[in-house]
Tab-separated table of C-alpha atoms and ligand atoms in Angstrom:
chain	number	residue	atom	x	y	z
A	1	MET	CA	37.278	9.884	16.727
A	2	ASN	CA	34.916	7.127	18.805
A	3	ARG	CA	32.100	8.257	16.537
A	4	TYR	CA	33.721	7.660	13.584
A	5	ILE	CA	35.315	4.056	14.818
A	6	LEU	CA	31.830	2.834	15.977
A	7	ALA	CA	29.991	4.107	12.690
A	8	PHE	CA	32.462	2.237	10.868
A	9	PHE	CA	31.836	-0.667	12.729
A	10	LEU	CA	28.056	-0.369	12.358
A	11	PHE	CA	27.979	0.159	8.585
A	12	SER	CA	30.607	-2.662	8.096
A	13	PHE	CA	28.167	-4.772	10.205
A	14	LEU	CA	24.910	-3.609	8.239
A	15	GLY	CA	27.043	-4.108	4.914
A	16	TRP	CA	27.812	-7.881	6.160
A	17	LEU	CA	24.535	-8.385	7.011
A	18	TRP	CA	23.072	-7.324	3.580
A	19	GLU	CA	25.334	-9.242	1.449
A	20	SER	CA	25.163	-11.963	3.397
A	21	ILE	CA	21.411	-12.347	3.136
A	22	TYR	CA	21.690	-11.303	-0.587
A	23	CYS	CA	24.313	-14.168	-1.290
A	24	THR	CA	22.231	-16.657	0.798
A	25	MET	CA	19.052	-16.035	-1.061
A	26	ARG	CA	20.466	-16.023	-4.293
A	27	LYS	CA	22.771	-19.464	-3.679
A	28	HIS	CA	20.040	-21.137	-1.328
A	29	LYS	CA	22.388	-21.665	1.079
A	30	TRP	CA	24.347	-19.814	4.041
A	31	ALA	CA	26.932	-17.652	2.778
A	32	ASN	CA	29.193	-15.893	5.228
A	33	ARG	CA	30.538	-12.703	3.159
A	34	GLY	CA	32.901	-10.334	4.024
A	35	PHE	CA	36.859	-10.089	4.070
A	36	LEU	CA	37.545	-10.948	7.677
A	37	TYR	CA	36.212	-13.780	10.133
A	38	GLY	CA	34.461	-11.522	11.821
A	39	PRO	CA	30.543	-10.158	10.834
A	40	ILE	CA	31.806	-7.292	8.947
A	41	CYS	CA	32.438	-6.022	5.355
A	42	PRO	CA	35.030	-3.169	6.039
A	43	ILE	CA	34.450	-1.745	2.360
A	44	TYR	CA	30.931	-0.908	3.265
A	45	GLY	CA	32.431	0.944	6.418
A	46	PHE	CA	34.748	2.874	4.330
A	47	GLY	CA	32.228	4.024	1.530
A	48	SER	CA	29.755	4.990	4.659
A	49	LEU	CA	32.648	6.696	6.283
A	50	PHE	CA	33.016	9.113	3.541
A	51	GLY	CA	29.054	9.227	3.628
A	52	PHE	CA	29.094	10.645	7.232
A	53	PHE	CA	32.170	13.208	6.748
A	54	ILE	CA	29.960	14.714	4.323
A	55	TYR	CA	26.796	14.383	6.393
A	56	ASP	CA	29.001	16.469	9.008
A	57	LEU	CA	30.325	18.880	6.829
A	58	CYS	CA	26.312	19.768	5.594
A	59	LYS	CA	25.359	19.652	9.170
A	60	ALA	CA	27.969	22.051	10.152
A	61	GLU	CA	26.745	24.256	7.149
A	62	HIS	CA	30.488	24.020	5.176
A	63	LEU	CA	28.672	22.196	2.732
A	64	PRO	CA	25.140	22.956	1.243
A	65	THR	CA	22.530	20.266	2.001
A	66	MET	CA	22.829	17.561	-0.941
A	67	GLU	CA	19.571	16.838	-3.040
A	68	TRP	CA	18.887	13.205	-3.477
A	69	TRP	CA	20.495	13.062	-6.868
A	70	MET	CA	23.583	14.285	-6.250
A	71	ILE	CA	23.903	11.645	-3.391
A	72	PHE	CA	22.898	9.172	-6.019
A	73	ILE	CA	25.795	10.490	-8.517
A	74	LEU	CA	28.236	10.732	-5.651
A	75	GLY	CA	27.290	7.037	-4.299
A	76	PHE	CA	27.629	5.724	-8.118
A	77	ILE	CA	31.346	7.240	-8.129
A	78	VAL	CA	32.203	6.301	-4.646
A	79	SER	CA	31.198	2.742	-5.417
A	80	MET	CA	33.185	2.562	-8.850
A	81	VAL	CA	36.347	4.182	-7.502
A	82	LEU	CA	36.450	2.110	-4.205
A	83	GLU	CA	35.755	-1.019	-5.754
A	84	TYR	CA	38.355	-1.281	-8.439
A	85	PRO	CA	41.427	-0.632	-6.335
A	86	THR	CA	40.123	-2.529	-3.719
A	87	SER	CA	39.610	-5.559	-5.831
A	88	TRP	CA	42.782	-5.125	-7.649
A	89	ILE	CA	44.790	-4.772	-4.140
A	90	LEU	CA	43.197	-7.942	-2.667
A	91	GLU	CA	43.862	-9.990	-6.032
A	92	LYS	CA	47.332	-9.058	-6.250
A	93	ARG	CA	48.182	-9.589	-2.697
A	94	PHE	CA	46.327	-12.827	-1.823
A	95	ASN	CA	45.445	-14.427	-5.200
A	96	ALA	CA	41.705	-14.366	-4.828
A	97	ARG	CA	38.589	-12.372	-5.643
A	98	TRP	CA	36.070	-11.355	-3.077
A	99	TRP	CA	33.479	-10.175	-5.796
A	100	ASP	CA	33.620	-10.768	-9.769
A	101	TYR	CA	31.377	-8.993	-12.196
A	102	SER	CA	32.346	-10.754	-14.934
A	103	ASN	CA	28.948	-11.821	-15.975
A	104	VAL	CA	27.479	-8.419	-15.399
A	105	PRO	CA	27.119	-6.106	-18.595
A	106	LEU	CA	29.130	-3.001	-18.943
A	107	ASN	CA	31.947	-4.138	-15.979
A	108	ILE	CA	35.838	-2.989	-16.111
A	109	ASN	CA	37.623	-6.294	-15.353
A	110	GLY	CA	35.163	-7.710	-13.408
A	111	ARG	CA	36.224	-5.698	-10.583
A	112	THR	CA	33.466	-2.781	-10.738
A	113	SER	CA	30.452	-2.522	-13.217
A	114	VAL	CA	27.709	0.125	-14.268
A	115	PRO	CA	24.979	-1.771	-12.964
A	116	THR	CA	26.087	-2.858	-9.349
A	117	SER	CA	27.447	1.019	-9.041
A	118	LEU	CA	23.863	2.152	-10.187
A	119	ALA	CA	22.574	0.007	-7.171
A	120	PHE	CA	25.213	1.483	-4.995
A	121	GLY	CA	24.275	5.059	-5.887
A	122	THR	CA	20.528	4.259	-5.306
A	123	ALA	CA	21.495	2.644	-1.698
A	124	SER	CA	23.647	5.629	-0.786
A	125	ILE	CA	20.240	7.594	-0.911
A	126	LEU	CA	18.972	5.570	1.935
A	127	VAL	CA	22.367	5.251	3.633
A	128	MET	CA	22.739	9.264	3.418
A	129	LYS	CA	18.865	10.264	4.179
A	130	VAL	CA	17.994	7.701	6.744
A	131	LEU	CA	20.604	5.788	8.116
A	132	ILE	CA	23.433	7.983	8.811
A	133	PRO	CA	20.837	10.733	10.477
A	134	LEU	CA	19.471	7.490	12.765
A	135	ALA	CA	23.226	6.508	13.307
A	136	ASP	CA	24.129	9.685	14.574
A	137	ARG	CA	21.115	10.460	16.601
A	138	GLY	CA	21.916	6.769	18.195
A	139	LEU	CA	25.799	7.245	18.852
A	140	ILE	CA	24.917	10.413	20.689
A	141	THR	CA	22.671	9.062	23.379
A	142	LEU	CA	25.987	6.769	24.251
A	143	SER	CA	27.658	7.910	27.091
A	144	GLU	CA	31.575	8.950	26.710
A	145	THR	CA	32.752	6.013	28.807
A	146	LEU	CA	30.490	3.684	27.142
A	147	SER	CA	31.427	4.748	23.513
A	148	ASN	CA	35.153	4.687	24.605
A	149	ILE	CA	35.251	1.089	25.739
A	150	LEU	CA	33.442	0.084	22.792
A	151	ALA	CA	35.504	1.674	20.416
A	152	LEU	CA	38.769	0.141	21.949
A	153	LEU	CA	36.847	-3.181	22.293
A	154	LEU	CA	36.069	-3.371	18.330
A	155	VAL	CA	39.419	-2.130	17.242
A	156	SER	CA	41.096	-4.532	19.532
A	157	ILE	CA	38.815	-7.373	18.254
A	158	ILE	CA	39.143	-6.086	14.291
A	159	SER	CA	43.230	-6.036	14.674
A	160	MET	CA	43.290	-9.705	15.977
A	161	ASP	CA	40.772	-10.957	12.926
A	162	ALA	CA	42.650	-9.023	10.548
A	163	THR	CA	45.879	-10.587	11.783
A	164	LEU	CA	44.270	-13.979	11.756
A	165	THR	CA	42.587	-13.623	8.337
A	166	ILE	CA	45.985	-12.354	6.771
A	167	SER	CA	47.821	-14.621	8.229
A	168	ALA	CA	45.383	-17.808	6.497
A	169	LEU	CA	45.335	-15.749	3.224
A	170	THR	CA	49.047	-15.832	2.809
A	171	ASP	CA	49.206	-19.304	3.764
A	172	PHE	CA	46.779	-19.904	0.856
A	173	GLN	CA	48.992	-17.501	-1.580
A	174	ARG	CA	51.989	-19.848	-0.776
A	175	ARG	CA	49.641	-22.883	-1.803
A	176	VAL	CA	48.713	-21.364	-5.013
A	177	ALA	CA	52.131	-20.113	-5.883
A	178	ALA	CA	53.356	-23.687	-5.329
A	179	ILE	CA	50.586	-25.217	-7.730
A	180	ASP	CA	51.739	-22.504	-10.200
A	181	GLU	CA	55.505	-23.676	-10.065
A	182	GLY	CA	54.231	-27.365	-10.138
A	183	PHE	CA	52.284	-26.448	-13.313
A	184	GLN	CA	55.310	-24.639	-14.951
A	185	ASN	CA	57.745	-27.265	-13.924
A	186	HIS	CA	55.478	-29.905	-15.380
A	187	MET	CA	55.183	-28.015	-18.770
A	188	THR	CA	58.530	-27.466	-19.060
A	189	ASP	CA	59.541	-31.170	-19.027
A	190	ILE	CA	56.904	-32.238	-21.289
A	191	ILE	CA	57.936	-29.297	-23.893
A	192	ASN	CA	61.889	-30.425	-22.855
A	193	GLN	CA	60.730	-34.327	-23.598
A	194	VAL	CA	58.794	-33.576	-26.923
A	195	TYR	CA	61.843	-31.672	-28.559
A	196	SER	CA	64.771	-33.525	-26.936
A	197	ASN	CA	65.329	-35.060	-30.520
A	198	GLN	CA	65.405	-31.790	-32.264
A	199	ASN	CA	68.820	-30.088	-32.988
A	200	SER	CA	70.573	-27.840	-30.207
A	201	LEU	CA	69.769	-24.466	-31.872
A	202	TYR	CA	65.989	-25.516	-31.911
A	203	ASN	CA	65.986	-26.690	-28.262
A	204	LYS	CA	67.800	-23.548	-27.224
A	205	VAL	CA	64.829	-21.450	-28.663
A	206	ILE	CA	62.425	-23.451	-27.253
A	207	SER	CA	63.960	-23.648	-23.652
A	208	ARG	CA	63.845	-19.925	-23.780
A	209	ILE	CA	59.735	-19.819	-24.536
A	210	ALA	CA	59.123	-22.910	-22.216
A	211	VAL	CA	58.810	-20.507	-19.157
A	212	PHE	CA	55.265	-20.595	-19.048
A	213	LYS	CA	53.246	-17.791	-17.414
A	214	LEU	CA	49.865	-18.929	-16.332
A	215	SER	CA	47.847	-15.595	-16.984
A	216	GLU	CA	49.573	-14.883	-20.238
A	217	ARG	CA	48.757	-18.514	-21.234
A	218	LYS	CA	45.525	-18.465	-20.579
A	219	ASN	CA	45.104	-14.999	-22.297
A	220	LYS	CA	46.656	-16.580	-25.585
A	221	ILE	CA	44.221	-19.496	-25.385
A	222	ALA	CA	41.183	-17.599	-25.041
A	223	LYS	CA	42.178	-15.076	-27.698
A	224	GLN	CA	43.163	-17.716	-30.102
A	225	LEU	CA	39.253	-19.405	-28.981
A	226	CYS	CA	37.555	-16.000	-29.661
A	227	GLU	CA	39.084	-15.931	-33.211
A	228	GLU	CA	38.198	-19.466	-34.149
A	229	ARG	CA	34.826	-18.897	-32.970
A	230	PHE	CA	34.450	-15.896	-35.598
A	231	GLU	CA	36.099	-17.615	-38.127
A	232	GLU	CA	33.273	-20.457	-37.697
A	233	LEU	CA	30.809	-17.951	-37.752
A	234	ILE	CA	31.717	-16.143	-40.862
A	235	LYS	CA	33.188	-18.667	-42.827
A	236	ASP	CA	29.690	-19.820	-44.863
A	237	TYR	CA	29.530	-15.995	-46.394
A	238	PHE	CA	32.958	-16.116	-48.289
A	239	GLU	CA	31.174	-19.117	-50.127
A	240	SER	CA	28.918	-17.170	-51.363
A	241	ASP	CA	29.341	-15.199	-54.685
A	242	VAL	CA	27.282	-11.937	-54.174
A	243	VAL	CA	29.413	-11.602	-51.148
A	244	LYS	CA	32.469	-12.267	-52.848
A	245	GLN	CA	31.368	-9.486	-55.427
A	246	MET	CA	31.806	-6.927	-52.778
A	247	GLY	CA	35.567	-7.804	-52.608
A	248	GLN	CA	35.865	-5.788	-56.227
A	249	TYR	CA	34.994	-2.612	-54.654
A	250	ILE	CA	36.764	0.014	-52.470
A	251	GLN	CA	34.872	1.308	-49.677
A	252	HIS	CA	37.343	3.260	-47.363
A	253	GLY	CA	41.177	4.134	-48.185
A	254	THR	CA	42.545	0.787	-49.439
A	255	THR	CA	39.981	-1.376	-47.894
A	256	THR	CA	37.344	-3.226	-49.696
A	257	THR	CA	33.637	-3.328	-49.040
A	258	LEU	CA	34.135	-7.118	-48.364
A	259	GLU	CA	37.115	-6.407	-45.925
A	260	HIS	CA	35.176	-3.529	-44.409
A	261	CYS	CA	32.182	-5.544	-43.933
A	262	GLU	CA	34.463	-8.397	-41.944
A	263	ASN	CA	35.842	-5.762	-40.088
A	264	VAL	CA	32.438	-4.529	-38.955
A	265	ALA	CA	31.340	-8.011	-37.983
A	266	TRP	CA	34.864	-8.562	-36.255
A	267	ILE	CA	34.710	-4.991	-34.116
A	268	SER	CA	30.842	-6.250	-33.417
A	269	TYR	CA	31.862	-9.482	-31.906
A	270	LEU	CA	34.617	-8.307	-29.622
A	271	ILE	CA	32.143	-5.229	-28.477
A	272	ASN	CA	29.607	-8.001	-27.589
A	273	GLU	CA	32.127	-10.111	-26.101
A	274	LYS	CA	34.088	-8.049	-24.009
A	275	LEU	CA	31.030	-5.570	-22.834
A	276	HIS	CA	29.025	-8.692	-22.235
A	277	LEU	CA	26.121	-7.027	-23.899
A	278	ASN	CA	24.594	-10.487	-24.856
A	279	ALA	CA	23.450	-9.708	-28.257
A	280	ASP	CA	22.373	-12.631	-30.598
A	281	GLU	CA	25.650	-13.212	-31.777
A	282	LYS	CA	24.527	-15.131	-35.207
A	283	ALA	CA	22.187	-12.319	-36.014
A	284	LEU	CA	25.200	-9.577	-35.364
A	285	ILE	CA	27.570	-11.210	-37.406
A	286	GLU	CA	25.283	-11.775	-40.426
A	287	ALA	CA	23.649	-8.486	-40.372
A	288	ALA	CA	27.340	-6.952	-39.892
A	289	MET	CA	28.614	-9.044	-43.056
A	290	LEU	CA	25.518	-7.827	-45.165
A	291	HIS	CA	25.329	-4.381	-44.100
A	292	ASP	CA	26.944	-2.705	-47.011
A	293	LEU	CA	25.820	-5.482	-49.689
A	294	PHE	CA	25.085	-2.480	-52.173
A	295	LEU	CA	27.237	-4.138	-54.864
A	296	TYR	CA	28.586	-0.685	-56.800
A	297	ASP	CA	31.408	1.766	-56.422
A	298	TRP	CA	30.100	4.654	-54.664
A	299	HIS	CA	33.339	6.567	-55.741
A	300	ASP	CA	32.586	5.913	-59.557
A	301	GLY	CA	31.193	9.334	-60.178
A	302	ASP	CA	27.673	8.478	-61.353
A	303	PRO	CA	25.424	11.344	-60.641
A	304	SER	CA	23.068	8.916	-58.749
A	305	ARG	CA	25.755	8.311	-56.107
A	306	LYS	CA	25.226	11.865	-54.690
A	307	THR	CA	22.652	10.058	-52.120
A	308	HIS	CA	24.744	6.963	-51.424
A	309	GLY	CA	25.158	8.115	-48.021
A	310	PHE	CA	21.305	7.776	-47.494
A	311	ASP	CA	20.156	5.099	-50.058
A	312	HIS	CA	22.841	2.456	-49.529
A	313	PRO	CA	21.382	0.831	-46.483
A	314	ASP	CA	18.059	0.145	-48.095
A	315	ILE	CA	19.837	-1.112	-51.119
A	316	ALA	CA	21.911	-3.252	-49.060
A	317	CYS	CA	18.905	-4.388	-47.134
A	318	ASN	CA	16.780	-5.594	-50.017
A	319	ASN	CA	19.938	-7.559	-51.714
A	320	ALA	CA	20.320	-9.332	-48.494
A	321	VAL	CA	16.671	-10.137	-48.539
A	322	LYS	CA	17.026	-11.205	-52.002
A	323	HIS	CA	19.982	-13.818	-51.400
A	324	PHE	CA	19.727	-14.742	-48.134
A	325	ASP	CA	16.083	-14.372	-46.925
A	326	ILE	CA	17.203	-12.901	-43.568
A	327	SER	CA	14.794	-11.863	-40.769
A	328	GLU	CA	13.189	-8.492	-39.683
A	329	LYS	CA	15.582	-8.107	-36.892
A	330	LYS	CA	18.740	-8.499	-39.173
A	331	GLN	CA	16.737	-6.170	-41.899
A	332	GLU	CA	16.272	-3.493	-39.334
A	333	ALA	CA	19.767	-3.742	-38.031
A	334	ILE	CA	21.161	-3.032	-41.852
A	335	ARG	CA	18.617	-0.096	-42.394
A	336	SER	CA	19.677	1.756	-39.464
A	337	HIS	CA	23.687	1.143	-39.507
A	338	MET	CA	24.144	4.686	-41.227
A	339	TRP	CA	22.195	6.449	-38.168
A	340	PRO	CA	22.155	9.323	-37.076
A	341	LEU	CA	22.909	10.612	-40.982
A	342	THR	CA	19.723	8.633	-41.720
A	343	ILE	CA	17.803	10.256	-38.923
A	344	THR	CA	14.536	8.512	-39.037
A	345	LYS	CA	16.033	5.085	-39.031
A	346	ILE	CA	17.126	4.931	-35.259
A	347	PRO	CA	18.717	1.519	-34.455
A	348	LYS	CA	16.275	-0.261	-32.201
A	349	SER	CA	17.897	-3.694	-31.220
A	350	ARG	CA	21.260	-4.032	-29.255
A	351	GLU	CA	22.461	-5.855	-32.719
A	352	ALA	CA	21.694	-2.422	-34.501
A	353	LEU	CA	23.118	-0.350	-31.911
A	354	ILE	CA	26.512	-2.327	-31.802
A	355	ILE	CA	26.704	-2.654	-35.511
A	356	CYS	CA	26.198	1.227	-36.089
A	357	PHE	CA	28.569	1.899	-33.724
A	358	ALA	CA	31.536	-0.738	-35.209
A	359	ASP	CA	30.833	0.987	-38.360
A	360	LYS	CA	31.621	4.246	-37.829
A	361	TYR	CA	34.710	3.098	-35.715
A	362	CYS	CA	35.795	0.994	-38.604
A	363	ALA	CA	35.090	3.869	-41.372
A	364	ILE	CA	37.432	6.309	-39.417
A	365	ILE	CA	40.102	3.576	-39.082
A	366	GLU	CA	40.175	2.422	-42.636
A	367	THR	CA	39.958	5.985	-43.915
A	368	ILE	CA	43.296	7.027	-42.036
A	369	ARG	CA	44.411	3.778	-42.989
A	370	LEU	CA	45.913	2.452	-39.480
A	371	ASN	CA	43.705	-1.160	-39.819
A	372	LYS	CA	46.146	-3.104	-38.118
A	373	LYS	CA	47.326	-0.663	-35.326
A	374	PHE	CA	43.261	-0.378	-34.232
A	375	GLY	CA	42.662	-4.062	-34.420
A	376	LEU	CA	40.752	-4.468	-37.422
A	377	ARG	CA	41.361	-7.711	-39.190
A	378	HIS	CA	42.144	-6.132	-42.874
B	1	FE2	FE1	27.421	1.713	-44.718
B	2	FE2	FE1	29.697	0.164	-43.208
């Protein structure tokens, strides 16, 4: 038991050291990382304890020796699994975030992300192959009395630290709640003032919706801003006669080709936003809006339509070049949107990949006619 307690403290300290050095270098000023006052990051301690159990099981031959790639996968999974609930619990309990990966690509609500978990997976190899065996050898050299005293001492210190930290954080949480309440009361007052001259029924309705919830409000504003920005980006296309022509033909189900293109642009825009893929937004929207600019009804039974699936990306691209003089990158995105059907035309840019995926998604949803239920615009 003492061995595990001491290992927990050792790796919590190493984690704190690593994070503090890393954050200090990035921010060019001293950053004391960690949940507690003391120089430890318990999440590293818990993660490494898990590694220690595995190490002991392998040593006792209850488990086969782990190859480096198995450790990498395990480290990746443990990091993904450990970070999300820890961040969620800390935020729900204390209204604060200890880490935020919102700007990292492929993150889940900013709590955990694929790139950071890949880094943790790599670090796990170092921990399992070098640090844990070293710690194990070091801990064996301690006498029983010394490890008893050390374990007791460290547990006492962390208990005091945790008490102090939680009491300070609870105080912080109370202040945040007071600010939130103040904000809500203030907004309710304003609403009441604005509508005080309206009739009583109107007032009744307004008083019911005037209870503001900060997070919901913020989400609503964010959603509205997101839609406004998208509309700003696509509005010019609706003035073009050649784009308007797409509205005459049905693409899938009851959706016209123009509506389909707008749906693909919208889904591409959302994928780029939500997954923080940092694609060129303008190029993405333009290529998506023009990706099916082939200008005929492909259901009309004309014998030349038999190869429509293979031909139309090139036809659309040629039309787009003729009418909009678009860049090479956008042309490539239009030509590759039917991949893997057009096997040799592989999407090469981030924008092309997003459009290729969004096109498949929209085509399926439009064909089964569940457009609104699955977030399409038309
Ligand atoms: Fe298409
Ligand atoms: Fe399409």
